[in-house]
PDB file of C-alpha atoms in Angstrom:
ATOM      1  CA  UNK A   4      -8.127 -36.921  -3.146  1.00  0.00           C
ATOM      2  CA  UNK A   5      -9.787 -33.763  -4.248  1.00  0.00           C
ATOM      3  CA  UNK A   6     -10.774 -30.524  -2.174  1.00  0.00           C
ATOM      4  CA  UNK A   7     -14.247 -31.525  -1.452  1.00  0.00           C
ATOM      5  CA  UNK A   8     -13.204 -35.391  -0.272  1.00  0.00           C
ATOM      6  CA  UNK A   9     -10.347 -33.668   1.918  1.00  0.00           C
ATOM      7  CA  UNK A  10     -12.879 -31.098   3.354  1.00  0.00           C
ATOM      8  CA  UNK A  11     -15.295 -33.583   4.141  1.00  0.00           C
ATOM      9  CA  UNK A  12     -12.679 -35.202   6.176  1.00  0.00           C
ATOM     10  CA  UNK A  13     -13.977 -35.725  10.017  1.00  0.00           C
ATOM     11  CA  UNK A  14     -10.690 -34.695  11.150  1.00  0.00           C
ATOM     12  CA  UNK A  15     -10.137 -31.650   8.648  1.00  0.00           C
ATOM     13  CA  UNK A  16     -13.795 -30.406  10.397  1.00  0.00           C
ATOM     14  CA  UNK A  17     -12.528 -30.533  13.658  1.00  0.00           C
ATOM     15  CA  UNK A  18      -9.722 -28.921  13.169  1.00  0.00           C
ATOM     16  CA  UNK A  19     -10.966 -26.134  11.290  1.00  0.00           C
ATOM     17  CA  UNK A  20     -13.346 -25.834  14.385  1.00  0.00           C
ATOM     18  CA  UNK A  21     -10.696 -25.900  16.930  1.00  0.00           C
ATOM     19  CA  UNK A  22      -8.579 -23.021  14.972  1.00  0.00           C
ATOM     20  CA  UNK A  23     -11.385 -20.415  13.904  1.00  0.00           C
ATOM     21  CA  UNK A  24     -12.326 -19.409  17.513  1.00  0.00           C
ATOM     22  CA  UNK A  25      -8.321 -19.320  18.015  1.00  0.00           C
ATOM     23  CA  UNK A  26      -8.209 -16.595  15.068  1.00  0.00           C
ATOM     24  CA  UNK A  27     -10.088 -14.230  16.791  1.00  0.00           C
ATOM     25  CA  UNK A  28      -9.315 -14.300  20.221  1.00  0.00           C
ATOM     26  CA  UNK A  29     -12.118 -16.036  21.578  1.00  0.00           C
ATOM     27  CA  UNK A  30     -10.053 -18.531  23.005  1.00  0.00           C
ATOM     28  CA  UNK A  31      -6.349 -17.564  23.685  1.00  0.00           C
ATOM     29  CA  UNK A  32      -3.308 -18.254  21.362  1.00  0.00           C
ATOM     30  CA  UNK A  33      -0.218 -17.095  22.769  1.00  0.00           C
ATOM     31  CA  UNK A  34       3.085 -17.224  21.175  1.00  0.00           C
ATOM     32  CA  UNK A  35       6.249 -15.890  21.161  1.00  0.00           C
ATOM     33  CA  UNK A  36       9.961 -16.137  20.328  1.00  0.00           C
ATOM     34  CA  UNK A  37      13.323 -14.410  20.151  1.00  0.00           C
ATOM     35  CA  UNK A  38      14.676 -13.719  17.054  1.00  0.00           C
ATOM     36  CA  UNK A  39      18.035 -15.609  16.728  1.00  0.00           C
ATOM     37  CA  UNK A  40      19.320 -13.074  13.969  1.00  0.00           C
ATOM     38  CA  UNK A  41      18.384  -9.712  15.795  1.00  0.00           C
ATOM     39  CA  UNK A  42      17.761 -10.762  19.189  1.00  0.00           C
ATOM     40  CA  UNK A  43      14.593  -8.898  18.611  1.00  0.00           C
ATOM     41  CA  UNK A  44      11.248 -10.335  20.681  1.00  0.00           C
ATOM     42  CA  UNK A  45       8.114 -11.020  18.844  1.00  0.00           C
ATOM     43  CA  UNK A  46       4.775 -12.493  20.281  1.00  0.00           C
ATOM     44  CA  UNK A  47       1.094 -12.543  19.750  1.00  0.00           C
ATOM     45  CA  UNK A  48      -2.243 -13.805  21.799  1.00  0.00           C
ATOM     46  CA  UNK A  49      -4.115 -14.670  18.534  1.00  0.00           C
ATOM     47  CA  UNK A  50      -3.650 -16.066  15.438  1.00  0.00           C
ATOM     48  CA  UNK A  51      -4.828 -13.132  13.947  1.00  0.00           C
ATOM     49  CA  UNK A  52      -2.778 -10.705  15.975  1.00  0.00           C
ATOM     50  CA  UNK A  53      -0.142 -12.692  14.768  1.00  0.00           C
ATOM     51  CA  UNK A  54      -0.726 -11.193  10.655  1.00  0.00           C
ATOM     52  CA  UNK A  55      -1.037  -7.706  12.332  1.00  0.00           C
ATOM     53  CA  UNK A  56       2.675  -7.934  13.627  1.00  0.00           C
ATOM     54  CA  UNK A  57       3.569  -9.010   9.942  1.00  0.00           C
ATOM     55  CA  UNK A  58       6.668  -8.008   9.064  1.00  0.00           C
ATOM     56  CA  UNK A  59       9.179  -9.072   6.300  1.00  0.00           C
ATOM     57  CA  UNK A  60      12.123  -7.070   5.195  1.00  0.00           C
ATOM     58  CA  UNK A  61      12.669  -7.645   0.977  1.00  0.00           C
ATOM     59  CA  UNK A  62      14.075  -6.097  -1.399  1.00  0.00           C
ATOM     60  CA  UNK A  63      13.595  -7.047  -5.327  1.00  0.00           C
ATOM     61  CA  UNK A  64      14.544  -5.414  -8.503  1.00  0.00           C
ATOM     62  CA  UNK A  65      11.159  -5.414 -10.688  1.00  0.00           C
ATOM     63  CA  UNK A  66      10.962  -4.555 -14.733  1.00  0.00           C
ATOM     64  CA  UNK A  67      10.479  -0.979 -15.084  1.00  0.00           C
ATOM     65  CA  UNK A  68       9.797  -0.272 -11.418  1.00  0.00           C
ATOM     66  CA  UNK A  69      13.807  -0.923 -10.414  1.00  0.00           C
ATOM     67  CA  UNK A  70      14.577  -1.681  -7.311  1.00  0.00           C
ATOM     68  CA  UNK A  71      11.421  -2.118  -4.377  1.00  0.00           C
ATOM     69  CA  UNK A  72      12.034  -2.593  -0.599  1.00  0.00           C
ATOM     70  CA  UNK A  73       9.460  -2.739   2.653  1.00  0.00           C
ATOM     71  CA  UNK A  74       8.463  -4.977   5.220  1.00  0.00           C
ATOM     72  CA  UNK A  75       4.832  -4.555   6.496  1.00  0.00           C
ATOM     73  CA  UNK A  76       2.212  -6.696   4.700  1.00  0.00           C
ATOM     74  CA  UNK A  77       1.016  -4.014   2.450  1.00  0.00           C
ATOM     75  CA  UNK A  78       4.090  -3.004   1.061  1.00  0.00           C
ATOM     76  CA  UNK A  79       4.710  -6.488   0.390  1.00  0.00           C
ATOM     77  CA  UNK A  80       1.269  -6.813  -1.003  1.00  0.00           C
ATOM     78  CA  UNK A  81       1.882  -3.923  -3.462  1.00  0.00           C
ATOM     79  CA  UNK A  82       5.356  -5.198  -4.592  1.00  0.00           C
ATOM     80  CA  UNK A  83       3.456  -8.606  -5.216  1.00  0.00           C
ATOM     81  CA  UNK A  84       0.522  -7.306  -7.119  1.00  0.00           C
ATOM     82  CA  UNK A  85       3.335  -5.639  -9.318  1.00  0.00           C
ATOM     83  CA  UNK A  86       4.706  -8.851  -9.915  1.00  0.00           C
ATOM     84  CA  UNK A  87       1.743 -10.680 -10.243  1.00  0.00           C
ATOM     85  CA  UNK A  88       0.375  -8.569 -13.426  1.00  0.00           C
ATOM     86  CA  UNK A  89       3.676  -8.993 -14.769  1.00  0.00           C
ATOM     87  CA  UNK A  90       4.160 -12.250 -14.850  1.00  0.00           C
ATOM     88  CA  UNK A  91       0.711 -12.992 -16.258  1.00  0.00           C
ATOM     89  CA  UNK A  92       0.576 -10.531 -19.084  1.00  0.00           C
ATOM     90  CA  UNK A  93       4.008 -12.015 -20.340  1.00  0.00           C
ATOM     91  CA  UNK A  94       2.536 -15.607 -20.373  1.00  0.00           C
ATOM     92  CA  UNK A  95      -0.532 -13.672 -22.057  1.00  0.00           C
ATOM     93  CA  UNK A  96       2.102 -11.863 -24.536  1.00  0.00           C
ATOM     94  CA  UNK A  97       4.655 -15.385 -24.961  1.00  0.00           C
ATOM     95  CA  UNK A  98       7.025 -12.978 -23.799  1.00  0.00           C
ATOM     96  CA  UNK A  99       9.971 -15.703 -22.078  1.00  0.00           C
ATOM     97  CA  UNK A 100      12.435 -12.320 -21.441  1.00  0.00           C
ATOM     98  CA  UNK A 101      10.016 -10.648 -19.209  1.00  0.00           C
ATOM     99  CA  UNK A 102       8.466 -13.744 -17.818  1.00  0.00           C
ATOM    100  CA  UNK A 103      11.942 -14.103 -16.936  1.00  0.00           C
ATOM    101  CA  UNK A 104      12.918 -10.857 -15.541  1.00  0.00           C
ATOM    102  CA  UNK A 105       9.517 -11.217 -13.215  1.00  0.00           C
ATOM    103  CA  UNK A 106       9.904 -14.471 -11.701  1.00  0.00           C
ATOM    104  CA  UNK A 107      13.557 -13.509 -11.002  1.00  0.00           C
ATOM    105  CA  UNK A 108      11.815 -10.631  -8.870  1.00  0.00           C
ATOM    106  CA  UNK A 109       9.555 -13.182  -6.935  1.00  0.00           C
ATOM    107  CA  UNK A 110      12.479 -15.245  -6.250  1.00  0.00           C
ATOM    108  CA  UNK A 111      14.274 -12.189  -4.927  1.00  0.00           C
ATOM    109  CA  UNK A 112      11.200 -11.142  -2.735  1.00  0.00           C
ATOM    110  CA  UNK A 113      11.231 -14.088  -1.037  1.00  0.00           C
ATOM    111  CA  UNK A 114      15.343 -14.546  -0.853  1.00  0.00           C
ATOM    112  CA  UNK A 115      15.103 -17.588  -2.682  1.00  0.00           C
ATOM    113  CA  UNK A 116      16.722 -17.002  -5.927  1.00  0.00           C
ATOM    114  CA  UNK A 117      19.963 -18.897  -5.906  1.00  0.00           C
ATOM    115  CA  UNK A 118      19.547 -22.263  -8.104  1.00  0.00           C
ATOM    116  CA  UNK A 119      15.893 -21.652  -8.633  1.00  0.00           C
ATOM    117  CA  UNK A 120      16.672 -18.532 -11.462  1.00  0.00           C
ATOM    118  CA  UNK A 121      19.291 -20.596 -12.990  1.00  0.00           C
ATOM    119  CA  UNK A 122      16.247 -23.705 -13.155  1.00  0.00           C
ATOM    120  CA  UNK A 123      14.095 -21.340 -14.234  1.00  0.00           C
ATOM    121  CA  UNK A 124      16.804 -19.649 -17.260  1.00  0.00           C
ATOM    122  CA  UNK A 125      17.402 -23.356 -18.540  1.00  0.00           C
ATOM    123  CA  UNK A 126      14.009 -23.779 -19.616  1.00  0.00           C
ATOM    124  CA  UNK A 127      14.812 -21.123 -22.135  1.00  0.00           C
ATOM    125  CA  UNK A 128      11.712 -20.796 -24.504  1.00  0.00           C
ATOM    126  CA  UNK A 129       9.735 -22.996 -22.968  1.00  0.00           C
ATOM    127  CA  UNK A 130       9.236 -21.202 -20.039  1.00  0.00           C
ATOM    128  CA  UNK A 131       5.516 -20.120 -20.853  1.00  0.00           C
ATOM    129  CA  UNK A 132       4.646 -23.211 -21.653  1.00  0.00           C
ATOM    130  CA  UNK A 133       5.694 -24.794 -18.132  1.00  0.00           C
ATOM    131  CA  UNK A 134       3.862 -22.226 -16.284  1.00  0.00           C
ATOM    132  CA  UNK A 135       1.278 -22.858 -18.162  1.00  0.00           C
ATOM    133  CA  UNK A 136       1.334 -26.698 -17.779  1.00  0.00           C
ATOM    134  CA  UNK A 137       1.712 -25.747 -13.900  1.00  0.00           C
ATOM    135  CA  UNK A 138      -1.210 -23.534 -13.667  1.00  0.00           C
ATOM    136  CA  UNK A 139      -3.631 -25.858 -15.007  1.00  0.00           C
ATOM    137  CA  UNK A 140      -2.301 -29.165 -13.507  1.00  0.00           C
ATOM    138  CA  UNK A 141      -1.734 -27.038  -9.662  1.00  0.00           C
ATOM    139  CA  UNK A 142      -5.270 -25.379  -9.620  1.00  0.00           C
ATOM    140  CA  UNK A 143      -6.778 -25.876  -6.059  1.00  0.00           C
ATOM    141  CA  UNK A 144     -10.414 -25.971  -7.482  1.00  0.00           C
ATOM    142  CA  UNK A 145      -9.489 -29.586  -9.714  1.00  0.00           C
ATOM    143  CA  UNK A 146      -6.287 -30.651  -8.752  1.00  0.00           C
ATOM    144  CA  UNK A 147      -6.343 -34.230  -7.236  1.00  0.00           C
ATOM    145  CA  UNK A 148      -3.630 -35.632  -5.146  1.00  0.00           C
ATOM    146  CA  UNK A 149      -3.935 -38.695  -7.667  1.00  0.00           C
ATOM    147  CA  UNK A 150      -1.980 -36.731 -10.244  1.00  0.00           C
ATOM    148  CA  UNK A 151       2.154 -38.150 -10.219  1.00  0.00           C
ATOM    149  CA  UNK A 152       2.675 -33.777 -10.577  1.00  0.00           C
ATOM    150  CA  UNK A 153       5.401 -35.408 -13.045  1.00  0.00           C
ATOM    151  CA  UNK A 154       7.526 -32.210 -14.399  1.00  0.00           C
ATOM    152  CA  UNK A 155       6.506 -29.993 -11.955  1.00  0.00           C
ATOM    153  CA  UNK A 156       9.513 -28.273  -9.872  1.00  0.00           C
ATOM    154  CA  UNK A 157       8.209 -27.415  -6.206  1.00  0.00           C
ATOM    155  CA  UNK A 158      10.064 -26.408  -3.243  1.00  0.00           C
ATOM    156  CA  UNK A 159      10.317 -22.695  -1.308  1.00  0.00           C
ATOM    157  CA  UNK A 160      11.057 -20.680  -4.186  1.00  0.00           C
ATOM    158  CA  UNK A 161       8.719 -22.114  -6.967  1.00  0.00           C
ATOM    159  CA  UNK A 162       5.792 -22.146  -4.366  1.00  0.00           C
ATOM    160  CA  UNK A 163       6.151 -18.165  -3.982  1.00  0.00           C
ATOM    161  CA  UNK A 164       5.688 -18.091  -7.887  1.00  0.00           C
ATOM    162  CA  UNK A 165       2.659 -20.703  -8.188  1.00  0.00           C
ATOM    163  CA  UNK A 166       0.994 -18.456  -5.227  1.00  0.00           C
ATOM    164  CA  UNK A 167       0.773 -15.362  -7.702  1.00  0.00           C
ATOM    165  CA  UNK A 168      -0.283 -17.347 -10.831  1.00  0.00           C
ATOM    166  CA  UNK A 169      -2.504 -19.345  -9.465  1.00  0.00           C
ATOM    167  CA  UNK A 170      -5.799 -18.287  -7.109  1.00  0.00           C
ATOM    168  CA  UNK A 171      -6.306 -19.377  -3.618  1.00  0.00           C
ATOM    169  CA  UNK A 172      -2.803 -20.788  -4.099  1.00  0.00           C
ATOM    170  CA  UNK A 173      -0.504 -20.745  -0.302  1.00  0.00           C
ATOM    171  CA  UNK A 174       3.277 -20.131  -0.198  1.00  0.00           C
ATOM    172  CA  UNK A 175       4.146 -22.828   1.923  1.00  0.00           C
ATOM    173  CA  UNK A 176       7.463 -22.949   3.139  1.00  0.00           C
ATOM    174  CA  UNK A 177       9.221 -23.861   6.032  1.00  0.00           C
ATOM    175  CA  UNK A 178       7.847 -21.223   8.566  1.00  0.00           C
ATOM    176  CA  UNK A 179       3.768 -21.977   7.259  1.00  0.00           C
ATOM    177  CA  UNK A 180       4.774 -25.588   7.476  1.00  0.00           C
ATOM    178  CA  UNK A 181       6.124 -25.317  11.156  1.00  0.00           C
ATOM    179  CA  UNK A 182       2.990 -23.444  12.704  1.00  0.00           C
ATOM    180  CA  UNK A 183       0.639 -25.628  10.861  1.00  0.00           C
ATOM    181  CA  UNK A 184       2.393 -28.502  12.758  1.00  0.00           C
ATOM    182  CA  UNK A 185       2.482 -26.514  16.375  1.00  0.00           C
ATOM    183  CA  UNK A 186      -1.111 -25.874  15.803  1.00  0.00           C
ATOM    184  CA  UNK A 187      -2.057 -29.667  15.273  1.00  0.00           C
ATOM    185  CA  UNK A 188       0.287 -30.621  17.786  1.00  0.00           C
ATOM    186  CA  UNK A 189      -2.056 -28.470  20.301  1.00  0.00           C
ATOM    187  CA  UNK A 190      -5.441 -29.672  18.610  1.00  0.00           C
ATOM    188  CA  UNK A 191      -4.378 -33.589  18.778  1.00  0.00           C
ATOM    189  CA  UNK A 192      -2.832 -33.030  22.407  1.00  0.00           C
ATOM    190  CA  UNK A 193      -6.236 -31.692  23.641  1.00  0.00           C
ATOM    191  CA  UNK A 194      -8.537 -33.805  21.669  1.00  0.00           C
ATOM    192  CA  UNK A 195      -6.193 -36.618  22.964  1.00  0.00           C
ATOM    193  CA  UNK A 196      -5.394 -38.111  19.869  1.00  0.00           C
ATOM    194  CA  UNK A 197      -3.277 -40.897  19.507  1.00  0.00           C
ATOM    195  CA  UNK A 198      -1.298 -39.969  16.129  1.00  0.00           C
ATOM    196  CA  UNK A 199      -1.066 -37.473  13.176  1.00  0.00           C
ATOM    197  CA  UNK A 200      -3.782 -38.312  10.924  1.00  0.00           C
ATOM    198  CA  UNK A 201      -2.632 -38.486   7.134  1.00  0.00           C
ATOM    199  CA  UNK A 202      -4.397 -35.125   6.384  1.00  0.00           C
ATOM    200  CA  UNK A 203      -3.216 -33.239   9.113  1.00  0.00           C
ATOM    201  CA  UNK A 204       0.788 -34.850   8.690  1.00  0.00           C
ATOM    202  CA  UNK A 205       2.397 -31.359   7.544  1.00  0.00           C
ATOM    203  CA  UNK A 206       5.599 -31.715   7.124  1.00  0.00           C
ATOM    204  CA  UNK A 207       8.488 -28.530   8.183  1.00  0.00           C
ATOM    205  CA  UNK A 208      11.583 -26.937   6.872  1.00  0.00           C
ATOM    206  CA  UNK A 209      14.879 -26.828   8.979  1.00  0.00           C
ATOM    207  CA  UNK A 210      15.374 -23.181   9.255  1.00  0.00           C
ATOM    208  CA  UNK A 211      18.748 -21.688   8.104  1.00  0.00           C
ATOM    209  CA  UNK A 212      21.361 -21.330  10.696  1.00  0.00           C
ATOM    210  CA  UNK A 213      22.765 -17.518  12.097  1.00  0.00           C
ATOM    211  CA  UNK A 214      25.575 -17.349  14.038  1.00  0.00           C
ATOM    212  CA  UNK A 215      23.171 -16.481  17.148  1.00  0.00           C
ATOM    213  CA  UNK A 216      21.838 -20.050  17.125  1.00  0.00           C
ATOM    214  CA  UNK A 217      22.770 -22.095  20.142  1.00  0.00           C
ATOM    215  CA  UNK A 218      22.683 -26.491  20.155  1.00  0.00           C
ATOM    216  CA  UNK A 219      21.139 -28.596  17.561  1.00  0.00           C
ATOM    217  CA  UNK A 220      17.803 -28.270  17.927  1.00  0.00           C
ATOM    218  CA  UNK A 221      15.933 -26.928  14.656  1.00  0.00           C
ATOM    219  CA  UNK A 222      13.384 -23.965  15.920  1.00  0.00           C
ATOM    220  CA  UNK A 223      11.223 -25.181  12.959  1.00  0.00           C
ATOM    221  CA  UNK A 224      10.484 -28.536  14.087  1.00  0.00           C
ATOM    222  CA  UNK A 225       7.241 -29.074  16.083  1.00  0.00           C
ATOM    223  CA  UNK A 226       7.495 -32.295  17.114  1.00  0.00           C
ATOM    224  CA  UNK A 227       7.495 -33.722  20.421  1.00  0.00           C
ATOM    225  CA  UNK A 228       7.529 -37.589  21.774  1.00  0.00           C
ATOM    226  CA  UNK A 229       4.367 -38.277  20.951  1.00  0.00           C
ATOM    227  CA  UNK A 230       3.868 -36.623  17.794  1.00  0.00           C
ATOM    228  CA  UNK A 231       6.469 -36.884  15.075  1.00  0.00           C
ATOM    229  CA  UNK A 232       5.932 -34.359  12.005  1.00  0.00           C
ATOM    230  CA  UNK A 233       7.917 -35.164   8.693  1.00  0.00           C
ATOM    231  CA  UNK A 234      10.539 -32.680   7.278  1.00  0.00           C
ATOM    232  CA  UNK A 235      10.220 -30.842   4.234  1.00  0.00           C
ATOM    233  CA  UNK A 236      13.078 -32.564   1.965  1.00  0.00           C
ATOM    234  CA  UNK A 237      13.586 -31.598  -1.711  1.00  0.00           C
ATOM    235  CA  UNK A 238      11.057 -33.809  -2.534  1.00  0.00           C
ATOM    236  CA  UNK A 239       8.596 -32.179  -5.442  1.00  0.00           C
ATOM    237  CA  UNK A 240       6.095 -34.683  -5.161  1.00  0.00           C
ATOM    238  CA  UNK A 241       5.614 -34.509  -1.370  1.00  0.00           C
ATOM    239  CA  UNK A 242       6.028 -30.907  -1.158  1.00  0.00           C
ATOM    240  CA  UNK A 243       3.257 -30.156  -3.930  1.00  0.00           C
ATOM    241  CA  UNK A 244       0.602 -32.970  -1.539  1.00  0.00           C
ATOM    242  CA  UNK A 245       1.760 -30.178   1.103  1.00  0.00           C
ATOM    243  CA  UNK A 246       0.872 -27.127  -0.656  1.00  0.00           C
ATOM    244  CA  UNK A 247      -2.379 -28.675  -2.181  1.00  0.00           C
ATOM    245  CA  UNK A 248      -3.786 -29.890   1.617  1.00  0.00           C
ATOM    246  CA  UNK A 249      -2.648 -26.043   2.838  1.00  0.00           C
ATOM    247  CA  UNK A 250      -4.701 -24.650  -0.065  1.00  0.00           C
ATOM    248  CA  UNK A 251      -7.332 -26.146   0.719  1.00  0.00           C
ATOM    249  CA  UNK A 252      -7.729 -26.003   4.295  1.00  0.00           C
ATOM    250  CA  UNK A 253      -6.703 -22.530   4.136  1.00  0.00           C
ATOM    251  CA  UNK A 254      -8.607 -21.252   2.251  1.00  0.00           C
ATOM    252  CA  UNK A 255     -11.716 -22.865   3.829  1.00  0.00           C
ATOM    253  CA  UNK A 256     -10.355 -21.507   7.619  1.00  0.00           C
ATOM    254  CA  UNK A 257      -9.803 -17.764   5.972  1.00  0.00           C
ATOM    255  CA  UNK A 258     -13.480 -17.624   4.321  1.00  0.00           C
ATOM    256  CA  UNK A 259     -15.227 -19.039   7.695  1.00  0.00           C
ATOM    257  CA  UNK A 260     -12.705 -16.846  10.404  1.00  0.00           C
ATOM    258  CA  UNK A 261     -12.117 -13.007  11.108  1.00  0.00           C
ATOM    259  CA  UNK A 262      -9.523 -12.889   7.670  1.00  0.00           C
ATOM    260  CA  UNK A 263     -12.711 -12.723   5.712  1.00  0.00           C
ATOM    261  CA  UNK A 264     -12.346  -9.484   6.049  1.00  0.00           C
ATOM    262  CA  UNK A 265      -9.216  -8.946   4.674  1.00  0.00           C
ATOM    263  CA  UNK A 266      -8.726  -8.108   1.076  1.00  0.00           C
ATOM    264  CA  UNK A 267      -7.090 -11.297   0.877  1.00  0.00           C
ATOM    265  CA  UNK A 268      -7.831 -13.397   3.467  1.00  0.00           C
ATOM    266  CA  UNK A 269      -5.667 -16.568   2.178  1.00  0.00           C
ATOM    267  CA  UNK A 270      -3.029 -14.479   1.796  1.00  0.00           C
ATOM    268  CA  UNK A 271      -3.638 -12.875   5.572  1.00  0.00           C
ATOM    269  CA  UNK A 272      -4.088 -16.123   6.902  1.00  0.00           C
ATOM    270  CA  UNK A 273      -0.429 -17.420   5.024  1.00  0.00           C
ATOM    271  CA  UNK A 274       1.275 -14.248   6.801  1.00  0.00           C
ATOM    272  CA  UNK A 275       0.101 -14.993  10.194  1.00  0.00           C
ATOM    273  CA  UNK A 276       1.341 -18.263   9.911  1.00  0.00           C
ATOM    274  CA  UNK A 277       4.955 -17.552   8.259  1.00  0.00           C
ATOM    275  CA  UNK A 278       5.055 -15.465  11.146  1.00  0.00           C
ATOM    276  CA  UNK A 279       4.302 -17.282  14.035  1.00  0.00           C
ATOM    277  CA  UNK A 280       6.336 -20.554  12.235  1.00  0.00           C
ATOM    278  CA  UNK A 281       9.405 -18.269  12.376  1.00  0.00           C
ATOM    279  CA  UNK A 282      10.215 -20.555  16.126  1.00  0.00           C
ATOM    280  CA  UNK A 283       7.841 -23.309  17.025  1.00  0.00           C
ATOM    281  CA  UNK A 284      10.078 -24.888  19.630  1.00  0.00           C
TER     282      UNK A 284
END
């Protein structure tokens, strides 16, 4: 499937409808949650209310810059924009140290560094050339889901990286992947829908445990008896038919809703839903 076959998708339309009014305010979105690591409460009554409470504390060491912390949107905006030029001038230059030295930053930005650097350093020189395979074969404007994405490395780290190299391109993790499933699950329950069609089936991340957390249930996981959403495994393949369906349908919701205002309304759009995907449950 391509972007326009998945847009053109009866389904895809109706759900695009159903959300955009839900943006705004027009019709009510309400959500909130505790905060199992702070006890702090969060909530907001629209989906775009939800990006204005943004908030991400990171910290990243980044060439020349040294060491970068925030957590509102635009200070993570800035630190990524750093990043961002960074990353492509070294694939520009063939420069495999700094290309390096910037995704490490990226990975540390989004607290996902761990085995994903040491993936990354074992490619050695031929580092430019993946991201440069990736770029071309991940590009939301050609890709099709036909493609066996065969040598491409995908899960919650390497997304943060393809969403600065690539345009229109969604970090979609865990917390994206959870409110796009609690938003379905509302559109399906009031459209009275019988099951998860195959281009709405997002699949979610099990969110890391704090010593706050009480009983087994994973605050990711929007699923209830009637509608069963998939999991996000380490599965490259799957997670990449994930990230491609997100691109596309948000970008489409972001041009068409109140984020077209934003400077980057994907990007907006992303941070409301990492946001309101924090607890689903």
């Amino acid at each position: 499937m391509n972007k326009q076959e998945y847009l053109e998708q009866e389904i895809v339309k109706e759900f695009i409808d159903w959300l955009i009014p839900r943006i705004s305010g027009k019709v009510e979105f309400n959500h909130d949650y505790i905060n199992s690591r702070d006890k702090s409460s969060w909530k907001c009554n629209s989906i775009f209310n939800a990006f204005e409470k943004y908030k991400w504390r990171f910290n990243c060491v980044i060439p020349n810059k040294g060491k970068i912390s925030g957590n509102t949107f635009i200070e993570s905006k800035d630190a990524l924009e750093i990043i961002e030029k960074g990353m492509k001038y070294s694939i520009q230059e063939n420069n495999q140290k700094n290309l390096l030295e910037y995704s490490s930053s990226i990975l540390e930005w989004g607290g996902v560094k761990r085995s994903n650097y040491d993936k990354l350093k074992g490619m050695e020189e031929n580092i430019t050339n993946y991201y440069k395979d990736s770029i071309k074969r991940l590009n939301p404007e050609t890709v099709n889901t036909k493609d066996d994405f065969s040598g491409i490395n995908m899960n919650s780290g390497f997304t943060k990286i393809y969403s600065l190299l690539i345009n229109n391109f969604v970090i979609y993790d865990s917390r994206v992947g959870a409110a796009l499933g609690l938003l379905i699950k509302s559109f399906l329950t009031e459209k009275n829908i019988a099951r998860i069609p195959d281009e709405l089936n997002f699949a979610y991340g099990n969110a890391r445990p704090t010593k706050n957390d009480k009983g087994p249930i994973n605050r990711r996981n929007p699923s209830n008896e009637k509608y069963k959403f998939p999991v996000l495994t380490n599965n490259d393949k799957k997670h990449i038919k994930n990230n491609i369906y997100a691109n596309w349908l948000l970008k489409e919701i972001s041009d068409n809703s109140k984020f077209q205002n934003e400077s980057s309304p994907i990007r907006a759009l992303e941070s409301a839903l990492f946001m309101i995907g924090y607890s689903v449950n």
